[in-house]
Coordinates of C-alpha atoms in Angstrom, one line a residue:
X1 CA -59.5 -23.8 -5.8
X2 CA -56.6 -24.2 -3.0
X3 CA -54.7 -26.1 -6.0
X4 CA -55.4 -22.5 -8.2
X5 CA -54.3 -20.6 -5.0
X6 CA -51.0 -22.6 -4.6
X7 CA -50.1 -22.0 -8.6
X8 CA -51.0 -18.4 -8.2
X9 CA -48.6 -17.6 -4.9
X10 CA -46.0 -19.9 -7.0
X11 CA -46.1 -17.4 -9.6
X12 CA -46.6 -14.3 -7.3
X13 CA -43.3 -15.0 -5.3
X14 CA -41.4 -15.8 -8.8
X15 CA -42.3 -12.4 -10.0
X16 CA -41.2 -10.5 -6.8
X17 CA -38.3 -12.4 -6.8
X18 CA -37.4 -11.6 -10.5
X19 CA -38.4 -8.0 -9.8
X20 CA -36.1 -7.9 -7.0
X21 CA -33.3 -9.5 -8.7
X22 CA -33.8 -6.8 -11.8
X23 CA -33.0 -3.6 -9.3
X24 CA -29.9 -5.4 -8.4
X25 CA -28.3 -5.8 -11.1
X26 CA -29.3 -5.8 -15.2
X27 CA -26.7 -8.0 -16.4
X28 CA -28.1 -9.8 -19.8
X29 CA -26.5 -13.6 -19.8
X30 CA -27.1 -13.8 -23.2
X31 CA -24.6 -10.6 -23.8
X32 CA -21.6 -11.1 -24.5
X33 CA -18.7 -8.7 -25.1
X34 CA -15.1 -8.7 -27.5
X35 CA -13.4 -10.9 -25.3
X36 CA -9.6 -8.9 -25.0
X37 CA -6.7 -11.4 -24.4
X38 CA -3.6 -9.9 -22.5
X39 CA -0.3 -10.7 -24.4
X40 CA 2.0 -11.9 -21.8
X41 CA 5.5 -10.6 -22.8
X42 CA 8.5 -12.9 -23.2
X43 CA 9.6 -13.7 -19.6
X44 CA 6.9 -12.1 -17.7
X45 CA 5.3 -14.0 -15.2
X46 CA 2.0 -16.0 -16.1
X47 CA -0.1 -15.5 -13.4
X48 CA -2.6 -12.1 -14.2
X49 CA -4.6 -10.3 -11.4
X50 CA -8.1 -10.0 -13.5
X51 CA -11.8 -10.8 -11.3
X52 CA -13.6 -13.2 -12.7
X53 CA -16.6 -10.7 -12.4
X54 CA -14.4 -8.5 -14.6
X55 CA -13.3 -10.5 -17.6
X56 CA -11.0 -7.9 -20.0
X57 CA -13.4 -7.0 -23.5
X58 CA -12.3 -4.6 -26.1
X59 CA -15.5 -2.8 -25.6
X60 CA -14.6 -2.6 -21.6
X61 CA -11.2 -1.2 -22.4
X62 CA -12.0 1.2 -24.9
X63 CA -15.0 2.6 -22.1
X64 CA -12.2 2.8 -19.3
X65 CA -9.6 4.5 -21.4
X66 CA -12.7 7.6 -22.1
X67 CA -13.4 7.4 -18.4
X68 CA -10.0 7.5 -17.2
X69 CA -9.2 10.6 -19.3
X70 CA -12.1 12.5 -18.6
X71 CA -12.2 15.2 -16.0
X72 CA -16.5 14.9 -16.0
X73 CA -15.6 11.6 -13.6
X74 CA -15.3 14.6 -10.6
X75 CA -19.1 14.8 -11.3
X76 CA -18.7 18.1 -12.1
X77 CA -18.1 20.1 -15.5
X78 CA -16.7 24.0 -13.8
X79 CA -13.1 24.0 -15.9
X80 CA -11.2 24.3 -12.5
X81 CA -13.4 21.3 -10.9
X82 CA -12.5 18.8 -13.2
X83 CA -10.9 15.6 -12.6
X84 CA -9.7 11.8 -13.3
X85 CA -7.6 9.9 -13.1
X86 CA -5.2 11.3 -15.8
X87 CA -5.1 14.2 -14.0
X88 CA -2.2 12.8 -12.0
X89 CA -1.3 9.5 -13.9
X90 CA 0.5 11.4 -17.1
X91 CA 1.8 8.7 -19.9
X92 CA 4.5 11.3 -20.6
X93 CA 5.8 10.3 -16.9
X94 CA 5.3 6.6 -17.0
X95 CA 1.4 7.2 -15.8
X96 CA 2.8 8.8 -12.5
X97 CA 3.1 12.8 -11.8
X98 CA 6.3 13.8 -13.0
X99 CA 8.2 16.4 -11.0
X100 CA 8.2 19.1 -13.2
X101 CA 4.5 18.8 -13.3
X102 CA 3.2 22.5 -13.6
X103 CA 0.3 21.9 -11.6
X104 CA 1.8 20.1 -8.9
X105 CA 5.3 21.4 -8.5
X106 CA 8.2 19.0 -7.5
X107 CA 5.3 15.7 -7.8
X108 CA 3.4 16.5 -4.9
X109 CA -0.1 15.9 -6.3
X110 CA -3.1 16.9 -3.8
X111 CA -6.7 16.7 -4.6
X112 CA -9.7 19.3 -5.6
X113 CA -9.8 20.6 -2.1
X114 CA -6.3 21.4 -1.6
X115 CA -5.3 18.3 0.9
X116 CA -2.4 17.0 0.1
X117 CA -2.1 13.4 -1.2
X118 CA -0.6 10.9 1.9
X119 CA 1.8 9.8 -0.7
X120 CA 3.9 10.5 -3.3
X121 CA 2.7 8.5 -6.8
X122 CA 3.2 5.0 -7.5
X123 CA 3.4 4.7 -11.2
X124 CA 0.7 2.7 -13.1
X125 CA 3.1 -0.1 -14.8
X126 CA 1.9 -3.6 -15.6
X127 CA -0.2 -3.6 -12.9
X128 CA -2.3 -6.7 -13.8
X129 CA 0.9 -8.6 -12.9
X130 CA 0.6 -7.6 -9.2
X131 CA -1.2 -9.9 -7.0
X132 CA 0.1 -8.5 -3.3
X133 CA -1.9 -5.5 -2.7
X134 CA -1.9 -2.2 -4.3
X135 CA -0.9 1.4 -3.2
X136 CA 2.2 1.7 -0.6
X137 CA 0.7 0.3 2.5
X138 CA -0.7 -2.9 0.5
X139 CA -4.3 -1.8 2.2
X140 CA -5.9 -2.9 -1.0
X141 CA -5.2 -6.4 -1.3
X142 CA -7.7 -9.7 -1.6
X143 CA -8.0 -10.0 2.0
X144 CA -9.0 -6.9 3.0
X145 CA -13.0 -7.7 4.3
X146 CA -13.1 -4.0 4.9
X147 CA -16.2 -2.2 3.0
X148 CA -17.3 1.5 2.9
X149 CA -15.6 4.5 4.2
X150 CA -17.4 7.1 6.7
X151 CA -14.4 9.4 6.3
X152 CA -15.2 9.1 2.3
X153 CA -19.0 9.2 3.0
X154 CA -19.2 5.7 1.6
X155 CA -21.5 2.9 2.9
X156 CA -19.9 -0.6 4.1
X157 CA -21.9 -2.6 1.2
X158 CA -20.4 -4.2 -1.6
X159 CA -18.6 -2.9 -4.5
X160 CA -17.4 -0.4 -2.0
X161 CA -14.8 -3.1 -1.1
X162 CA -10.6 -2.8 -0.8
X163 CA -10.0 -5.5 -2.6
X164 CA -8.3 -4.5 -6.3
X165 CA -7.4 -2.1 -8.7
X166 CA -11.5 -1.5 -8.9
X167 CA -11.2 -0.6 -5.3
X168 CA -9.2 2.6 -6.2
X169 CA -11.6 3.9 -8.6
X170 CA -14.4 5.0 -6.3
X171 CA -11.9 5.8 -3.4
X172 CA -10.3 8.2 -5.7
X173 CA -13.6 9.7 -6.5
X174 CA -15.0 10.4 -3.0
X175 CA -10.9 11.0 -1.0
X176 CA -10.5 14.5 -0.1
X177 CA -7.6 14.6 -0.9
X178 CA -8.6 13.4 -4.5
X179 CA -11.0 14.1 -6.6
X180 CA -13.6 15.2 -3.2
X181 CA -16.6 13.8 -5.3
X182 CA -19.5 11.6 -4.5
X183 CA -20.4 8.3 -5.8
X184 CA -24.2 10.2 -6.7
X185 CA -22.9 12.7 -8.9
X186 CA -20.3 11.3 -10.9
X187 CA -22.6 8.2 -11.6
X188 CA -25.5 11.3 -12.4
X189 CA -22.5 13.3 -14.4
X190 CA -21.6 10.2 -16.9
X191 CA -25.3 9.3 -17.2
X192 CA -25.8 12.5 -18.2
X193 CA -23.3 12.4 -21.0
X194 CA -24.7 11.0 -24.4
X195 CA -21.9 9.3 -25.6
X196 CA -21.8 7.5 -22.8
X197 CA -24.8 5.1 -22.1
X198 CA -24.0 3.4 -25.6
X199 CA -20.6 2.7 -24.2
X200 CA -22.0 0.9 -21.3
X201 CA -24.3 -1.0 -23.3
X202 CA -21.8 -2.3 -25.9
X203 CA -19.0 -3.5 -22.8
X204 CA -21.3 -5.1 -20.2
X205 CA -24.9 -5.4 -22.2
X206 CA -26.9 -2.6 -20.8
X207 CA -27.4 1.1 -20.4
X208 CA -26.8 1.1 -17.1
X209 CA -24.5 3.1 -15.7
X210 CA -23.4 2.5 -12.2
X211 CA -20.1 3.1 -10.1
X212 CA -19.2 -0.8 -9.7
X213 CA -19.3 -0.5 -14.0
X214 CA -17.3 2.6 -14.1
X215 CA -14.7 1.1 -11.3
X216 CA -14.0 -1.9 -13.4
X217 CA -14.3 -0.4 -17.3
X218 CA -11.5 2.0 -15.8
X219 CA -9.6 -1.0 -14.0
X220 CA -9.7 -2.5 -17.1
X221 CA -8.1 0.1 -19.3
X222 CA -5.3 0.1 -16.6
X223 CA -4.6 -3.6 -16.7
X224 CA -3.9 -3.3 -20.0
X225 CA -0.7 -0.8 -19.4
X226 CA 1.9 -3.2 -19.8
X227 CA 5.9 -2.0 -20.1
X228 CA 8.1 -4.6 -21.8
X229 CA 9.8 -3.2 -24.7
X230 CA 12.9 -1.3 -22.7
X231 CA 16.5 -1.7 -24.4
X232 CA 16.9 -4.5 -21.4
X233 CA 14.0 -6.6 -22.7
X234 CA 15.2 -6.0 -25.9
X235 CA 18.6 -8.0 -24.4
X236 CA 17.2 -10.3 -22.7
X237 CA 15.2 -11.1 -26.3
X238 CA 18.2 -11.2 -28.1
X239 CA 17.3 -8.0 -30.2
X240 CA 20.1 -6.3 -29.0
X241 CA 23.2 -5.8 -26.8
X242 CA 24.1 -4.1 -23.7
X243 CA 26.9 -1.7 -23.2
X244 CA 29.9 -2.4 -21.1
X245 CA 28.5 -0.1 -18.9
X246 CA 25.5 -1.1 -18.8
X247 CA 26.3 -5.1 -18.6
X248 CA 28.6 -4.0 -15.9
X249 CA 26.1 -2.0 -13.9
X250 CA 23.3 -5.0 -14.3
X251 CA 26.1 -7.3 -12.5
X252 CA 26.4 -4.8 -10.0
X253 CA 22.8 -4.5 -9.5
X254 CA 22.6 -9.0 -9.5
X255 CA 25.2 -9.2 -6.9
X256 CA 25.2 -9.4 -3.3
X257 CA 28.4 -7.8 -3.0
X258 CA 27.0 -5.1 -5.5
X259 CA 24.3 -3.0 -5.3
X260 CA 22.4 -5.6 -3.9
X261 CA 19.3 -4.8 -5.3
X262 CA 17.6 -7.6 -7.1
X263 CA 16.0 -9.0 -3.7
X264 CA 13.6 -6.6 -4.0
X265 CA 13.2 -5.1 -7.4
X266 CA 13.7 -8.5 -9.4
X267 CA 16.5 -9.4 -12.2
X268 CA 16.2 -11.3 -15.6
X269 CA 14.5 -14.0 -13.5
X270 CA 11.7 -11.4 -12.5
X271 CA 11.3 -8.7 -15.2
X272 CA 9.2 -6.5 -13.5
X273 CA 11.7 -5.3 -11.8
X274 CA 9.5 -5.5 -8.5
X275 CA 8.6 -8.5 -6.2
X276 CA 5.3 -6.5 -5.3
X277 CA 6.0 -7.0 -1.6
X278 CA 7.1 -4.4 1.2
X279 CA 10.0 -3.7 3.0
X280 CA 11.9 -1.2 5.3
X281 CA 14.5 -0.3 3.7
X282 CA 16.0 2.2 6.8
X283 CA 15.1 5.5 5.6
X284 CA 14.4 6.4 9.2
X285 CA 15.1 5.5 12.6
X286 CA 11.4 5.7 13.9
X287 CA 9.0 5.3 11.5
X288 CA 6.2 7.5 12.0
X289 CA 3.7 7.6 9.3
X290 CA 0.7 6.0 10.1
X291 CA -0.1 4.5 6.2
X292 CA 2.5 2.3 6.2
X293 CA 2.4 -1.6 6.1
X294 CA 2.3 -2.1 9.4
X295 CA -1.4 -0.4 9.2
X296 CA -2.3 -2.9 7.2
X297 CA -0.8 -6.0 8.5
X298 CA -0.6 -4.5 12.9
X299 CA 2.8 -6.7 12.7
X300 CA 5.5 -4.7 14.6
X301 CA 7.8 -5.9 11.7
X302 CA 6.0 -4.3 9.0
X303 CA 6.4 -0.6 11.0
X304 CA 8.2 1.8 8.2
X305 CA 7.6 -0.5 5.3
X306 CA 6.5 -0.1 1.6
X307 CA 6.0 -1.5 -1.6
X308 CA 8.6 -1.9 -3.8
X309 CA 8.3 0.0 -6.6
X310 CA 9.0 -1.0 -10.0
X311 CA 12.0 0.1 -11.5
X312 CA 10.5 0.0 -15.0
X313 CA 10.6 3.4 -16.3
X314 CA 12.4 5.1 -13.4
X315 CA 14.0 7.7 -15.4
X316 CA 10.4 9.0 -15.7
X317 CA 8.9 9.1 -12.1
X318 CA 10.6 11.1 -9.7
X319 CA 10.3 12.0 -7.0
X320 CA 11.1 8.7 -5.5
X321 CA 10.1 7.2 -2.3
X322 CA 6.6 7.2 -0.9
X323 CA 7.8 10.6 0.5
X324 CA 9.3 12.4 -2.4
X325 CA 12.3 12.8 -0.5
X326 CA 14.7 12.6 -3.0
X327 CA 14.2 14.3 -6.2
X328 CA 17.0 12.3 -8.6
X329 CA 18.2 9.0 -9.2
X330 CA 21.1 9.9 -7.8
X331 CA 20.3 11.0 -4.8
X332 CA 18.6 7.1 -4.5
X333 CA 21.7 5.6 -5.1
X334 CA 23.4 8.0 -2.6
X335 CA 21.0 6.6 0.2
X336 CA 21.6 3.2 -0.4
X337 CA 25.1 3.1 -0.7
X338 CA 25.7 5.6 2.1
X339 CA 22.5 6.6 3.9
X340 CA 21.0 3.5 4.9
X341 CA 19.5 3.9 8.7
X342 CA 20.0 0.2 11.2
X343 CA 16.5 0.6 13.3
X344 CA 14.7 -2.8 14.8
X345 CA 12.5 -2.6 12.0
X346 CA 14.5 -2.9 8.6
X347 CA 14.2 -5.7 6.5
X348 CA 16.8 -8.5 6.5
X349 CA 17.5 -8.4 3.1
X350 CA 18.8 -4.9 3.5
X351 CA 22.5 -6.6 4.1
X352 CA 24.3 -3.8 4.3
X353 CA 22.8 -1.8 6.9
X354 CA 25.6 -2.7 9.3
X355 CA 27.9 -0.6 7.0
X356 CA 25.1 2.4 6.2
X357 CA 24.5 1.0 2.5
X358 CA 26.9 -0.9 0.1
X359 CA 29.9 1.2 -0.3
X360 CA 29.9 1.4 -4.0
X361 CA 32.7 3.4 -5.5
X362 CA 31.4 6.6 -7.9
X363 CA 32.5 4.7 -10.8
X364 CA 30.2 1.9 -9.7
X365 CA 27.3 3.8 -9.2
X366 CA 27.8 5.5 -12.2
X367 CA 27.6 2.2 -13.8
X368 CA 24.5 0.8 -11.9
X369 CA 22.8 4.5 -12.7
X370 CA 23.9 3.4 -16.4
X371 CA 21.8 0.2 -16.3
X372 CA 19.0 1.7 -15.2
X373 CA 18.3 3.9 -17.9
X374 CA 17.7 0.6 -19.9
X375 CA 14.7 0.1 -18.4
X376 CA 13.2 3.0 -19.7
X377 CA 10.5 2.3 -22.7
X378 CA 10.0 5.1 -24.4
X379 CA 7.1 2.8 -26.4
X380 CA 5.3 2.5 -23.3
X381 CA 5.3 6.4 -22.8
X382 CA 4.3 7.6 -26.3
X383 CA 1.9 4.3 -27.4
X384 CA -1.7 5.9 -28.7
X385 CA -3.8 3.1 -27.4
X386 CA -3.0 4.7 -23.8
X387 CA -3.6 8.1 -24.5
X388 CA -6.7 10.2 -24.6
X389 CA -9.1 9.7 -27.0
X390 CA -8.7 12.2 -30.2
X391 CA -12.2 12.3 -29.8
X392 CA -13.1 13.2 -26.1
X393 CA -12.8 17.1 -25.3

């Protein structure tokens, strides 16, 4: 009898446990998904920012792209309460505003409330390639233990975490100064759209439809927005050659005693045109903002620093700066050859600070404004398999 007992609470506490386990999480190990292979362009670097609890699948992809073009992800369906993440992030613009958006005049993109955004837009360009931290402060980066938000109405428990492009999703669904939503009613607004519970099922093995699977179907439709078919790629590929213009403007931005810009935005050796890191690069005396790296890092060198951009595509995404001060590329290469501002705080690769910038003359700048403009891809900006779904109204 005890021996009958013993078997019995066996099986009793296996059951609760498996019952347990079940309103966790649903995931079928006997599913498995299209696996999706990133191409890694010529020259790129090899090393890909992709979870291992989010491996890329063509079904994934596909479920993001639906869910990052539809404005239903607000959780709501009134025609003026829609939003996602296209609704800022326009191809046409390098998946960044664009300053002669119509809704947001001049690229300054606020959310369904009216609040303005604490930044101007960082455009979405080969993002799986970054592994330093995302947004302009770097706060969501692989060492951030942070979870929840109470400002956002989020609880600290996992996926709300700040860790990766994944991270974004659901704080862009509950920021005021986003899309103002809840995690409840945009899970409840895609559940309650047929097509939908299919999708799940075919990219991760069940109905289920959940904000950690909608953070990484979406993350993974954005990993796959990859720029590498400019007119300078096409050089460096030997497909083509560059102007003298051009060629002399791509020295000028190489050299030291040029524009002095590869340190931070990369060359032929680093074709993203971005390092991924954060600097000041003396735009003010006395920084004051309070998301900048420094509220990230609390080191009183990081005070008044940013990412660097990419320069992929540039011609596309004014306004520049995490500001928007300055609304043309020329303006940019005004500051830094003129504008440049000495405070404690600027980065040591800025070498010309001493001298307000690096004294080009106009027919220089003119030149390293030429080069530039071959690192537009106008591929990138019209490619179908990043824009919305014919299908999805």
């Amino acid at each position: 009898m005890k021996r009958i007992l013993f078997l019995f609470g066996i099986f009793l506490f296996i059951a609760i446990t498996s019952c347990n386990k079940d309103k966790v999480s649903t995931y079928n190990a006997s599913f498995h998904a299209t696996p999706y292979q990133i191409k890694i362009p010529k020259y790129f670097p090899t090393l890909l920012n992709i979870p291992a609890d989010n491996p890329m699948t063509v079904e994934g992809i596909r479920l993001g792209r639906y869910l990052f073009y539809d404005g239903r992800l607000s959780g709501r369906t009134e025609p003026d309460s829609l939003m996602s993440c296209c609704t800022c992030h326009i191809q046409a613009n390098a998946f960044e505003c664009g300053i002669n958006n119509t809704h947001f005049v001049g690229g300054a993109t606020f959310g369904l409330t009216g609040i303005p955004t604490p930044h101007h837009m960082l455009p979405m360009i080969n993002l799986v390639f970054n592994n330093s931290g995302y947004l302009w402060s770097g706060l969501v980066n692989k060492n951030n233990t942070t979870l929840g938000s109470s400002a956002y109405g989020v609880p600290a428990q996992q996926p709300y975490n700040y860790t990766n492009i994944e991270s974004v999703v659901w704080m862009a669904i509950t920021a005021p100064h986003e899309i103002d939503g809840t995690i409840e009613k945009t899970v409840n607004m895609i559940k309650s759209i047929p097509m939908y519970p299919p999708m799940f099922k075919a990219a991760f093995g069940t109905e289920e439809i959940n904000i950690d699977r909608i953070s990484k179907a979406i993350s993974q439709f954005v990993r796959t927005l990859i720029s590498s078919n400019s007119k300078f790629d096409k050089y460096l590929r030997g497909e083509t050659n560059l102007t003298t213009d051009e060629f002399a403007g791509y020295v000028l931005f190489v050299s030291e005693n040029g524009g002095d810009c590869f340190h931070c935005h990369g060359g032929s050796g680093n074709p993203l045109f971005t390092t991924n890191l954060f600097y000041n690069n003396g735009m003010d005396s006395i920084p004051t903002d309070t998301r900048d790296h420094f509220s990230v890092t609390h080191n009183n060198l990081d005070r008044g620093a940013y990412k660097a951009p990419t320069l992929r595509n540039i011609m596309y995404t004014a306004p520049y700066m995490h500001d928007g001060r300055f609304n043309t590329i020329d303006e940019v290469l005004n500051f830094y050859n003129s504008g440049v501002i000495l405070s404690p705080y600027i980065s040591p690769l800025m070498h010309h600070a001493n001298t307000g910038g690096v004294q080009l003359t106009s027919i220089q700048l003119q030149q390293l404004k030429t080069f530039l403009t071959t690192l537009s891809d106008t591929d990138f900006i019209t490619d179908t398999t990043f824009s919305k779904p014919s299908d999805l109204k």
